[in-house]
Short mmCIF file of C-alpha atoms in Angstrom, two decimals:
data_model
loop_
_atom_site.label_atom_id
_atom_site.label_comp_id
_atom_site.label_asym_id
_atom_site.label_seq_id
_atom_site.Cartn_x
_atom_site.Cartn_y
_atom_site.Cartn_z
CA MET K 1 137.36 95.81 89.36
CA GLU K 2 138.60 92.41 88.05
CA GLU K 3 136.45 90.44 85.60
CA ASP K 4 136.38 87.67 88.31
CA ASP K 5 135.31 90.05 90.53
CA GLU K 6 132.84 91.95 88.85
CA SER K 7 131.28 88.05 87.88
CA LYS K 8 131.31 87.78 91.69
CA TRP K 9 129.09 90.91 92.55
CA ALA K 10 126.91 91.11 89.38
CA ASP K 11 123.76 89.70 91.25
CA LEU K 12 123.16 91.83 93.89
CA LYS K 13 120.92 94.12 93.58
CA THR K 14 122.65 97.60 94.36
CA LYS K 15 126.06 97.29 92.47
CA ARG K 16 126.48 101.06 93.65
CA ALA K 17 126.61 103.38 96.12
CA TRP K 18 126.87 107.15 96.44
CA ASN K 19 127.69 109.77 98.96
CA SER K 20 126.79 113.34 99.22
CA ALA K 21 129.82 114.45 97.46
CA GLY K 22 129.32 112.59 94.50
CA ASP K 23 132.23 109.55 95.03
CA SER K 24 130.88 106.01 94.00
CA PHE K 25 131.47 103.35 95.54
CA SER K 26 131.02 99.16 94.78
CA PRO K 27 130.19 96.05 96.65
CA ILE K 28 133.72 94.84 96.37
CA ASP K 29 135.52 98.39 97.95
CA ILE K 30 133.66 97.00 101.31
CA ASN K 31 136.70 94.64 101.14
CA ASN K 32 139.41 97.64 101.25
CA GLY K 33 139.89 99.33 104.82
CA ASP K 34 140.47 102.41 103.76
CA LYS K 35 137.58 102.81 101.36
CA LEU K 36 135.56 101.34 104.12
CA ASP K 37 136.78 103.77 105.99
CA ALA K 38 135.98 106.46 103.74
CA MET K 39 132.67 104.93 103.17
CA ARG K 40 131.73 105.58 106.43
CA ALA K 41 132.75 108.94 106.92
CA SER K 42 130.97 109.96 104.51
CA GLU K 43 127.64 108.58 105.29
CA PRO K 44 124.87 108.77 104.39
CA LEU K 45 125.21 106.67 101.33
CA TRP K 46 122.83 106.56 98.11
CA ASP K 47 122.12 104.03 95.48
CA ASP K 48 120.83 105.06 91.88
CA ASP K 49 117.57 106.10 93.19
CA LEU K 50 118.35 107.75 96.35
CA ASN K 51 117.56 105.30 98.63
CA GLU K 52 119.60 105.26 101.99
CA LEU K 53 121.70 102.43 101.93
CA VAL K 54 123.25 100.43 104.71
CA ILE K 55 126.93 98.86 104.59
CA CYS K 56 127.36 95.02 105.03
CA PRO K 57 130.51 93.87 105.42
CA GLN K 58 131.75 89.97 104.99
CA GLY K 59 130.49 87.57 106.98
CA GLU K 60 132.59 84.84 108.13
CA ALA K 61 131.36 81.09 107.38
CA ARG K 62 130.21 79.74 110.87
CA ALA K 63 128.08 76.38 112.12
CA GLY K 64 127.38 75.11 108.39
CA ARG K 65 126.51 78.69 107.10
CA LYS K 66 128.76 80.09 104.35
CA ALA K 67 130.67 83.28 104.62
CA THR K 68 128.17 86.07 102.92
CA ARG K 69 129.35 88.21 100.62
CA ALA K 70 130.23 92.01 101.24
CA HIS K 71 127.05 94.28 99.68
CA PHE K 72 124.72 97.35 100.43
CA LYS K 73 121.27 97.13 101.05
CA LEU K 74 118.59 99.17 101.33
CA LYS K 75 118.02 100.75 104.94
CA ALA K 76 115.04 99.61 106.64
CA GLY K 77 111.84 101.07 105.05
CA GLN K 78 113.11 101.79 102.10
CA PRO K 79 111.41 100.36 98.62
CA ARG K 80 112.02 97.05 97.35
CA THR K 81 112.93 96.00 93.92
CA ILE K 82 112.49 92.59 91.78
CA LEU K 83 115.84 91.10 90.41
CA ASN K 84 115.78 90.32 87.41
CA ARG K 85 117.22 86.64 87.62
CA ASP K 86 119.24 86.91 84.06
CA SER K 87 121.30 89.75 85.74
CA ALA K 88 124.08 87.57 86.27
CA ASP K 89 124.73 86.10 83.04
CA PRO K 90 127.38 88.07 81.07
CA ALA K 91 125.08 87.20 77.77
CA HIS K 92 122.32 88.34 79.15
CA ASN K 93 124.68 91.86 80.32
CA ASP K 94 126.71 92.57 77.44
CA ALA K 95 122.95 92.36 75.47
CA ILE K 96 122.35 94.98 76.75
CA LYS K 97 125.54 97.13 76.22
CA SER K 98 125.07 96.64 72.81
CA ILE K 99 121.60 97.88 72.63
CA HIS K 100 121.91 100.52 75.26
CA GLY K 101 125.16 101.66 73.61
CA PRO K 102 123.92 102.89 70.05
CA LEU K 103 120.63 104.08 71.46
CA SER K 104 122.35 106.88 73.62
CA GLU K 105 124.86 108.10 71.44
CA PRO K 106 124.31 112.01 70.41
CA GLY K 107 122.29 112.88 67.21
CA THR K 108 120.57 109.43 67.01
CA ARG K 109 117.24 107.93 66.71
CA ALA K 110 115.34 104.97 67.18
CA GLU K 111 112.54 103.09 65.73
CA ILE K 112 111.05 99.16 66.51
CA TYR K 113 109.59 97.29 63.72
CA ALA K 114 107.79 94.35 64.72
CA VAL K 115 108.55 90.54 62.76
CA ALA K 116 105.54 89.38 60.50
CA TRP K 117 105.24 87.63 57.90
CA ASP K 118 102.47 87.75 54.99
CA ALA K 119 99.90 84.99 53.19
CA ASN K 120 103.25 83.96 51.46
CA ASN K 121 105.46 83.08 54.17
CA SER K 122 107.18 86.04 53.47
CA ARG K 123 108.63 88.31 55.62
CA ALA K 124 106.33 91.51 55.92
CA ASP K 125 107.71 93.27 58.72
CA PHE K 126 105.84 96.55 59.89
CA GLU K 127 106.84 99.50 62.34
CA LEU K 128 105.52 99.48 65.76
CA TRP K 129 106.79 103.12 66.70
CA ARG K 130 109.46 105.60 65.64
CA GLU K 131 110.95 108.11 67.45
CA HIS K 132 108.63 111.52 66.99
CA VAL K 133 110.95 114.26 65.34
CA ALA K 134 110.07 116.82 68.06
CA SER K 135 110.76 114.50 70.74
CA ASP K 136 114.33 113.80 72.21
CA TYR K 137 114.18 110.13 73.65
CA VAL K 138 117.01 109.81 76.94
CA TRP K 139 117.36 105.78 77.22
CA HIS K 140 118.60 104.15 81.07
CA CYS K 141 119.90 100.98 81.67
CA ASP K 142 119.59 98.97 84.56
CA PRO K 143 120.25 99.64 87.18
CA GLY K 144 119.15 103.15 86.37
CA THR K 145 115.45 101.91 85.29
CA ARG K 146 113.12 101.52 88.44
CA ILE K 147 109.94 102.12 88.14
CA LEU K 148 107.02 102.87 91.24
CA MET K 149 104.53 100.12 90.58
CA ALA K 150 102.62 99.59 93.98
CA PRO K 151 103.59 101.04 97.60
CA ASP K 152 107.38 100.09 97.93
CA VAL K 153 107.46 98.06 95.43
CA PHE K 154 109.57 98.68 92.33
CA ILE K 155 110.47 96.96 88.67
CA GLN K 156 113.67 97.11 86.90
CA PRO K 157 114.03 96.56 83.58
CA ASP K 158 116.88 96.15 81.36
CA ILE K 159 116.28 99.17 79.44
CA VAL K 160 113.81 102.21 79.44
CA GLY K 161 113.81 105.21 77.21
CA PHE K 162 111.90 108.47 77.85
CA ASP K 163 110.86 111.45 75.53
CA SER K 164 112.87 113.79 77.88
CA LYS K 165 110.63 116.98 75.98
CA ARG K 166 107.87 116.21 77.62
CA MET K 167 105.95 114.91 80.82
CA ASN K 168 102.98 113.23 79.02
CA ARG K 169 103.20 109.90 77.59
CA THR K 170 101.11 109.42 74.62
CA VAL K 171 100.94 106.81 71.50
CA ARG K 172 103.94 109.04 69.90
CA ASN K 173 105.65 109.53 72.81
CA PRO K 174 105.61 106.16 74.85
CA GLY K 175 107.78 104.92 77.25
CA VAL K 176 110.01 102.50 75.35
CA ILE K 177 111.05 99.36 77.70
CA ILE K 178 113.26 96.66 76.52
CA GLU K 179 113.39 93.63 78.45
CA VAL K 180 116.47 91.09 77.26
CA VAL K 181 115.88 87.32 77.66
CA HIS K 182 118.80 84.95 77.72
CA HIS K 183 117.57 82.01 79.79
CA HIS K 184 115.02 83.63 82.20
CA TRP K 185 111.44 84.82 80.87
CA PRO K 186 110.52 87.97 83.47
CA ASP K 187 108.06 86.62 86.69
CA LEU K 188 104.85 86.27 86.65
CA ASP K 189 104.33 89.71 89.20
CA THR K 190 106.89 91.26 86.37
CA TRP K 191 104.79 89.80 83.74
CA LYS K 192 102.03 91.54 85.04
CA TYR K 193 103.40 95.10 86.17
CA LEU K 194 104.87 94.85 82.26
CA LYS K 195 101.59 94.16 80.57
CA SER K 196 99.63 96.96 83.13
CA LEU K 197 102.32 99.90 82.08
CA SER K 198 102.08 98.80 77.92
CA ALA K 199 98.14 99.67 78.77
CA MET K 200 99.04 103.22 79.66
CA HIS K 201 101.71 104.25 76.80
CA TYR K 202 104.43 101.94 76.97
CA VAL K 203 105.74 99.91 74.59
CA VAL K 204 107.34 96.88 76.08
CA VAL K 205 109.34 94.59 73.14
CA PHE K 206 111.37 91.49 74.23
CA TYR K 207 114.50 90.86 72.68
CA PHE K 208 116.57 87.60 72.47
CA VAL K 209 120.21 86.94 72.57
CA ASN K 210 121.85 83.37 72.67
CA HIS K 211 125.31 84.79 72.74
CA ALA K 212 127.16 87.01 74.29
CA SER K 213 127.33 89.75 71.17
CA GLY K 214 124.02 89.99 71.04
CA ARG K 215 123.88 90.04 67.55
CA ASN K 216 120.46 87.73 66.64
CA ASN K 217 119.14 87.85 63.10
CA TYR K 218 115.73 85.69 63.84
CA ALA K 219 113.98 86.22 67.21
CA SER K 220 115.21 89.66 67.56
CA LYS K 221 117.63 92.13 65.80
CA MET K 222 119.54 95.78 66.39
CA GLU K 223 120.75 97.40 63.49
CA ARG K 224 122.01 101.11 62.34
CA SER K 225 121.73 103.02 59.39
CA GLY K 226 123.41 106.31 59.77
CA ALA K 227 121.51 107.71 62.61
CA VAL K 228 118.83 105.69 62.85
CA ASN K 229 118.41 102.41 65.42
CA ARG K 230 116.19 99.99 63.90
CA LEU K 231 115.24 97.26 66.77
CA VAL K 232 113.11 94.42 64.90
CA ALA K 233 111.23 91.86 67.51
CA SER K 234 109.42 89.24 67.47
CA HIS K 235 107.42 89.39 70.57
CA TYR K 236 105.86 92.84 72.21
CA LEU K 237 103.22 94.05 74.55
CA LYS K 238 101.03 96.97 73.65
CA ALA K 239 97.92 98.48 74.24
CA GLY K 240 97.15 95.47 77.24
CA GLN K 241 97.88 92.83 75.13
CA PHE K 242 100.60 90.49 74.05
CA TYR K 243 101.63 89.75 70.09
CA LYS K 244 103.64 87.19 68.85
CA MET K 245 104.98 88.30 65.07
CA GLY K 246 102.59 91.10 64.86
CA ARG K 247 99.48 89.43 66.10
CA VAL K 248 97.58 89.62 69.52
CA VAL K 249 97.71 86.16 71.35
CA GLY K 250 94.32 86.03 72.73
CA PHE K 251 93.87 86.29 76.75
CA CYS K 252 92.26 83.10 77.71
CA GLY K 253 90.45 84.65 80.68
CA ASP K 254 93.26 83.23 83.15
CA GLU K 255 96.12 85.30 83.65
CA ASN K 256 98.06 82.75 85.22
CA ARG K 257 97.92 80.19 82.39
CA PHE K 258 97.97 83.27 79.80
CA TYR K 259 101.47 84.23 81.46
CA GLN K 260 102.39 80.49 81.20
CA ASN K 261 101.27 80.27 77.52
CA CYS K 262 102.81 83.10 76.37
CA LYS K 263 105.95 82.43 78.53
CA ARG K 264 106.21 79.01 76.78
CA SER K 265 105.45 79.91 73.02
CA ALA K 266 108.30 83.12 73.15
CA LEU K 267 110.92 81.18 74.54
CA ASP K 268 110.06 78.04 72.05
CA TYR K 269 110.29 80.58 69.16
CA ALA K 270 113.48 81.73 70.27
CA ARG K 271 115.15 78.63 70.66
CA GLN K 272 113.95 77.62 66.53
CA ALA K 273 114.89 80.52 65.49
CA PHE K 274 118.17 80.30 66.83
CA LYS K 275 118.78 76.93 65.94
CA SER K 276 117.91 77.62 62.41
CA GLN K 277 120.17 80.42 62.30
CA GLY K 278 122.65 78.02 63.67
CA VAL K 279 121.77 76.38 60.45
CA LEU K 280 122.64 78.69 58.24
CA ALA K 281 125.32 79.73 59.57
CA ARG K 282 127.18 76.60 58.70
CA LYS K 283 126.14 76.41 55.28
#
């Protein structure tokens, strides 16, 4: 798929369809007559989570309405997924790849540290989670990350890691969710679901980016040392609570207002961190 074509279809919820033979198709393939015939001949089609799909060819502009893109949609009655508004953003997607790639390399292990400062205003980061020696984490990235939260309602985090050796999730082998934030903080519904997951042995970290490579040294950082991938995060959810710089942000009693406070505080911190980073880079 050409780069301009990829950007044209990047914000679609379903970017890939499969047939029963294991062949995959992209939305742009719908505009190719031969591939469209092949898809129709091999129906039913499925998304990455094995939900059945319907083919929707490109629609013509008429009566003041814009032409619609060719796309796949879920068959009536299939579950719906909340779409991350950053999903069509190249910097956001490049950052996902830059994190997911190293995490998925065979023989590597992961650990997460929380940004913190001591009484002398010096960095004092501490370990938030380390992959246990008896665990083997498998890492999935969008679109293969849907998590069922309510009947027919899924969220779709950017990166999710699970211990492949065990069904259970504990303090030592939690589910790990990495939410990449470029322009958009998770919406209120997604935030509530992420917060509830964090109370059930999930660690949810927010990784801020401001350029395509995702290599940020203040608000978030991903480093490799030998076989260890270390992610450093300034903001995260754990045990049902939101943390900033290693400290719990107190709940104000109103979930909507608390959400807005956390969102504003996190994005303000990220902007200031990137501003400071830019100043140092120019020196």
